[in-house]
Coordinates of C-alpha atoms in Angstrom, one line a residue:
M1 CA 39.8 88.7 34.5
R2 CA 39.4 87.9 38.2
N3 CA 39.1 92.0 38.3
K4 CA 36.9 92.1 35.6
F5 CA 34.3 89.2 37.2
A6 CA 34.7 91.0 40.4
D7 CA 33.6 94.5 38.7
A8 CA 30.7 92.5 36.9
I9 CA 29.1 91.1 39.7
Y10 CA 29.4 94.2 41.6
E11 CA 27.9 96.4 39.0
I12 CA 24.8 93.8 38.6
G13 CA 24.6 93.3 42.4
K14 CA 23.9 97.0 42.7
T15 CA 20.6 96.7 40.7
N16 CA 19.5 93.1 41.2
P17 CA 19.5 91.7 44.5
Q18 CA 19.2 88.4 43.7
I19 CA 23.0 88.6 43.2
C20 CA 25.2 87.1 46.2
A21 CA 28.6 86.2 46.2
L22 CA 30.4 83.2 48.4
V23 CA 34.1 82.7 48.8
A24 CA 36.1 79.9 50.6
D25 CA 38.6 81.6 52.5
I26 CA 40.1 84.2 49.5
S27 CA 40.3 87.4 50.8
P28 CA 38.1 90.0 48.7
A29 CA 40.1 92.7 46.3
G30 CA 39.1 95.6 44.1
S31 CA 35.2 95.7 43.4
M32 CA 34.7 92.6 45.4
V33 CA 35.6 94.5 48.8
K34 CA 32.9 96.8 47.4
F35 CA 30.4 94.2 46.9
R36 CA 31.4 92.9 51.0
E37 CA 30.9 96.5 52.1
E38 CA 27.8 97.6 50.5
F39 CA 25.8 94.2 50.8
P40 CA 26.8 92.1 53.4
E41 CA 24.1 90.2 53.7
R42 CA 24.9 88.8 50.0
F43 CA 28.3 88.1 50.8
I44 CA 29.7 85.1 52.9
N45 CA 33.0 84.1 53.5
C46 CA 32.6 80.5 54.2
G47 CA 36.0 79.6 55.1
V48 CA 38.2 76.7 54.3
A49 CA 34.8 75.0 53.8
E50 CA 34.1 74.3 50.0
Q51 CA 31.9 72.0 50.8
A52 CA 29.6 73.8 52.9
M53 CA 29.8 76.7 50.3
I54 CA 28.2 74.6 47.6
G55 CA 25.5 73.4 50.0
I56 CA 24.8 77.2 51.2
A57 CA 24.4 78.3 47.6
A58 CA 22.1 75.9 46.3
G59 CA 19.9 76.5 49.4
M60 CA 20.3 80.2 48.5
A61 CA 19.3 79.5 45.0
L62 CA 16.6 77.3 46.3
K63 CA 15.2 80.6 47.7
G64 CA 15.5 82.8 44.6
M65 CA 18.7 84.0 44.8
R66 CA 21.7 83.6 42.0
P67 CA 25.0 82.7 43.7
F68 CA 28.5 83.2 42.8
C69 CA 31.1 80.6 44.6
Y70 CA 34.4 82.0 44.0
T71 CA 37.7 80.4 45.1
I72 CA 41.0 78.7 43.8
A73 CA 40.1 76.5 40.9
T74 CA 41.1 72.7 42.5
F75 CA 39.2 73.8 45.5
S76 CA 36.1 75.0 43.7
L77 CA 35.5 72.1 41.7
Y78 CA 37.4 69.4 43.2
R79 CA 37.3 69.0 47.3
P80 CA 33.6 69.9 46.8
F81 CA 32.6 67.3 44.1
E82 CA 30.0 65.2 45.5
M83 CA 28.2 68.8 46.3
V84 CA 28.6 70.2 42.9
R85 CA 26.8 66.9 41.5
D86 CA 23.9 66.3 43.7
D87 CA 22.9 70.1 45.4
L88 CA 23.7 72.2 42.3
A89 CA 23.6 69.5 39.1
Y90 CA 21.0 67.2 40.1
Q91 CA 18.6 69.8 41.0
N92 CA 19.5 72.3 38.3
L93 CA 20.1 75.4 40.1
P94 CA 21.7 78.8 38.7
V95 CA 24.7 78.8 40.9
T96 CA 27.9 79.5 38.9
V97 CA 31.0 78.2 40.6
I98 CA 34.2 80.0 39.6
G99 CA 37.6 78.6 39.4
M100 CA 39.9 80.9 39.7
G101 CA 43.6 80.5 38.8
A102 CA 42.9 77.4 36.3
G103 CA 45.8 75.3 34.8
V104 CA 49.0 75.3 36.0
I105 CA 49.0 79.2 36.7
Y106 CA 50.0 78.2 40.8
S107 CA 53.1 76.6 39.2
T108 CA 54.9 76.8 42.3
L109 CA 52.4 75.7 45.0
G110 CA 52.6 71.9 43.2
G111 CA 50.1 69.5 41.7
T112 CA 47.5 70.0 44.5
H113 CA 46.9 74.1 42.9
H114 CA 46.9 72.5 39.8
T115 CA 43.5 72.7 37.9
M116 CA 44.5 70.5 35.0
E117 CA 41.4 68.1 34.8
D118 CA 38.6 70.3 35.5
I119 CA 37.2 70.8 32.0
A120 CA 36.8 67.1 31.9
V121 CA 35.4 66.4 35.5
A122 CA 32.7 69.4 35.0
S123 CA 31.8 68.6 31.6
A124 CA 30.8 65.1 32.6
I125 CA 28.3 66.5 34.9
P126 CA 24.2 66.5 33.5
N127 CA 23.0 69.8 33.3
M128 CA 26.3 71.7 33.9
T129 CA 27.4 74.5 31.4
V130 CA 31.0 74.7 31.3
L131 CA 32.3 78.3 30.0
A132 CA 36.1 79.5 29.9
P133 CA 36.2 83.2 28.6
C134 CA 39.5 84.5 27.1
D135 CA 40.0 87.6 28.2
P136 CA 38.6 90.3 30.5
E137 CA 35.8 91.4 27.8
E138 CA 34.7 88.2 27.6
M139 CA 34.6 87.5 31.4
R140 CA 32.4 90.5 31.7
L141 CA 29.8 88.9 29.2
A142 CA 30.0 85.6 30.6
T143 CA 29.0 86.7 33.8
T144 CA 26.6 88.3 32.9
W145 CA 24.9 86.0 30.6
C146 CA 25.5 84.0 34.2
A147 CA 23.9 86.5 36.3
T148 CA 20.8 87.1 34.2
E149 CA 20.0 84.5 31.8
S150 CA 21.4 81.3 33.1
M151 CA 18.7 78.2 33.9
G152 CA 21.1 76.0 35.5
P153 CA 24.8 75.2 36.9
V154 CA 27.7 76.6 35.5
Y155 CA 31.1 76.2 36.1
M156 CA 33.3 78.8 34.9
R157 CA 37.7 78.8 34.5
L158 CA 39.6 81.6 34.3
G159 CA 43.2 82.9 34.8
K160 CA 44.4 85.1 37.7
A161 CA 44.9 88.8 36.5
G162 CA 46.8 90.8 33.8
E163 CA 45.3 88.8 30.8
P164 CA 45.3 91.4 27.9
D165 CA 42.3 92.4 25.7
L166 CA 41.8 89.9 22.9
T167 CA 38.6 90.0 21.8
S168 CA 38.2 94.4 20.8
D169 CA 38.6 93.6 17.5
A170 CA 36.9 90.1 16.8
V171 CA 35.2 89.4 13.9
D172 CA 32.3 87.3 15.7
P173 CA 30.2 88.8 18.7
F174 CA 30.1 86.7 22.0
E175 CA 27.4 84.2 22.5
I176 CA 27.0 81.6 24.9
G177 CA 26.9 78.5 23.1
K178 CA 28.6 79.5 19.8
I179 CA 32.4 79.7 18.7
R180 CA 33.8 82.9 18.0
Y181 CA 36.1 84.0 15.2
L182 CA 38.5 86.6 16.6
V183 CA 40.8 86.5 13.1
K184 CA 39.7 85.2 10.3
G185 CA 42.7 83.5 8.6
D186 CA 43.1 82.7 4.6
G187 CA 41.9 78.9 5.2
D188 CA 45.0 77.0 5.8
L189 CA 45.2 77.0 9.3
C190 CA 42.6 77.2 12.2
I191 CA 43.6 77.6 15.7
L192 CA 40.7 76.2 18.5
T193 CA 41.3 77.4 21.9
Y194 CA 39.8 79.0 24.9
G195 CA 40.6 81.1 28.3
I196 CA 43.9 81.5 29.6
T197 CA 45.7 80.0 26.4
M198 CA 44.2 82.3 23.9
K199 CA 47.2 84.6 24.4
M200 CA 49.7 81.8 23.2
A201 CA 47.1 80.9 20.3
F202 CA 48.1 84.7 19.2
D203 CA 51.7 84.5 19.5
I204 CA 51.7 81.3 17.5
A205 CA 49.9 82.7 15.0
D206 CA 52.4 86.3 15.1
R207 CA 55.4 83.5 14.4
I208 CA 53.4 81.1 11.7
Q209 CA 52.4 84.6 9.7
Q210 CA 56.2 85.9 10.1
K211 CA 57.6 82.4 8.6
S212 CA 54.7 81.6 5.6
G213 CA 53.2 84.9 5.0
K214 CA 49.6 83.3 6.1
Q215 CA 47.3 84.3 8.8
P216 CA 45.7 81.8 10.6
S217 CA 42.3 82.3 11.9
I218 CA 42.0 82.2 15.7
V219 CA 38.7 81.2 17.1
S220 CA 37.5 81.3 21.3
V221 CA 35.8 78.1 22.0
H222 CA 34.5 80.1 25.2
T223 CA 31.4 77.7 25.9
I224 CA 32.9 73.9 26.4
K225 CA 29.6 72.9 26.9
P226 CA 27.2 73.0 25.6
L227 CA 29.8 72.7 22.7
D228 CA 28.8 74.3 19.1
E229 CA 29.4 71.7 16.9
S230 CA 28.3 72.9 14.0
G231 CA 30.3 75.9 14.3
I232 CA 33.8 73.5 15.0
L233 CA 32.3 71.4 12.1
G234 CA 32.2 74.1 9.7
A235 CA 36.0 75.9 11.2
L236 CA 37.2 71.7 10.6
S237 CA 35.8 72.0 7.0
A238 CA 36.9 75.6 6.0
H239 CA 40.4 75.1 6.4
K240 CA 43.0 72.6 5.3
N241 CA 44.5 72.3 8.6
T242 CA 43.3 72.6 12.4
V243 CA 45.2 72.7 15.7
V244 CA 43.8 72.4 19.3
I245 CA 45.6 74.1 22.2
E246 CA 44.5 73.8 26.0
E247 CA 45.9 74.0 29.2
H248 CA 44.1 70.3 29.7
V249 CA 45.4 67.4 30.4
P250 CA 44.5 65.1 27.0
H251 CA 41.6 63.4 27.8
G252 CA 38.2 64.9 28.4
G253 CA 38.9 68.1 27.3
L254 CA 38.3 70.2 24.1
A255 CA 40.8 68.4 22.3
S256 CA 39.4 65.3 22.7
R257 CA 36.0 66.5 21.9
V258 CA 37.0 67.7 18.3
K259 CA 38.9 64.6 17.7
E260 CA 35.4 62.9 17.9
L261 CA 33.5 65.0 16.1
A262 CA 35.9 64.9 13.0
W263 CA 36.1 61.3 13.0
D264 CA 32.1 61.0 13.6
N265 CA 31.6 63.0 10.8
G266 CA 34.3 62.1 8.4
I267 CA 36.5 65.0 8.3
T268 CA 39.6 64.3 6.8
T269 CA 41.6 67.7 7.4
G270 CA 44.8 68.0 8.9
L271 CA 44.2 68.1 12.8
K272 CA 46.7 68.3 15.8
S273 CA 46.3 68.8 19.4
F274 CA 48.5 70.1 22.2
T275 CA 47.6 69.7 25.7
L276 CA 49.1 69.2 29.1
K277 CA 50.8 65.9 29.4
D278 CA 49.0 63.3 31.2
E279 CA 51.8 63.4 34.5
F280 CA 52.1 65.6 37.2
I281 CA 55.1 67.3 36.7
H282 CA 57.1 67.7 40.0
F283 CA 59.3 71.3 38.8
Y284 CA 58.7 74.1 40.4
G285 CA 59.7 77.2 38.3
S286 CA 57.6 79.7 37.0
Y287 CA 54.3 79.7 35.1
E288 CA 55.5 79.3 31.4
E289 CA 58.3 77.3 32.5
L290 CA 56.3 74.7 33.9
L291 CA 54.1 75.0 30.5
A292 CA 57.4 74.4 28.5
R293 CA 57.7 71.9 30.2
H294 CA 54.2 70.1 29.3
G295 CA 55.4 71.0 25.8
L296 CA 52.9 73.9 25.5
S297 CA 54.8 77.5 24.3
A298 CA 54.4 79.4 21.5
E299 CA 57.7 78.4 19.9
I300 CA 57.3 74.7 20.6
I301 CA 53.9 74.8 18.8
A302 CA 54.7 77.1 16.3
G303 CA 57.8 75.1 15.6
A304 CA 55.9 72.0 15.2
L305 CA 53.4 73.4 12.7

């Protein structure tokens, strides 16, 4: 996804002089190198100064630019939180903050690099839109929207690299603010998820179908805020059981919002959630091993369902 993000802003930047990229001590790669070389006046490496990066982006937005702030997720949102809140959201400026390598992808680097609460943090900020595309094509479409249509600040969560294409056969088109059925099943089970967890959702659905013969629905909730409440309620009502899976702590993420909607609207169909644990796990293995320690794996979840 990060490669497709770089490709997207480079292509848009060739014809739109308002697009600019700010990074915080991240070495450009791929199309980001081309962006830096061809548009040096619109590329700023702010160094290890994330607060300054957000402030600079705010100033550029006030002058009519459309900045993208790009670095590792913990440092793009947590470290400059006050500036994201006051410089961007308070003034409702069209700046996109990219959180790269979100969740616990940086497994071996420890809790300082594990972005476990970003959806809750970003969603709590007034005026903030929160996006989490699930594959390179959703990333391209989301980046294009941020560059051309967004009217305010956006936090966009993405993985690192190597995510597979999961949406080429999607049932629904991509639309900001709307859930998107990637697979429509037989009404027995619906899997709601977003972002980097989508590959796991497909693996879980395959396991369930092989065992039971029933095809689960798979839904991309790529827009966490504003949440498509009517779409979520429709999915809950159309299926006997729904499961929310997310690489995020239990509080303040998609699972919390779906449970709140279900309760407020008297939905009584089955509803379960699988999230990261509400703790820092001091384990330094692979990404998959750390997810399993949190109870997130296709085998664990399919078995529980």
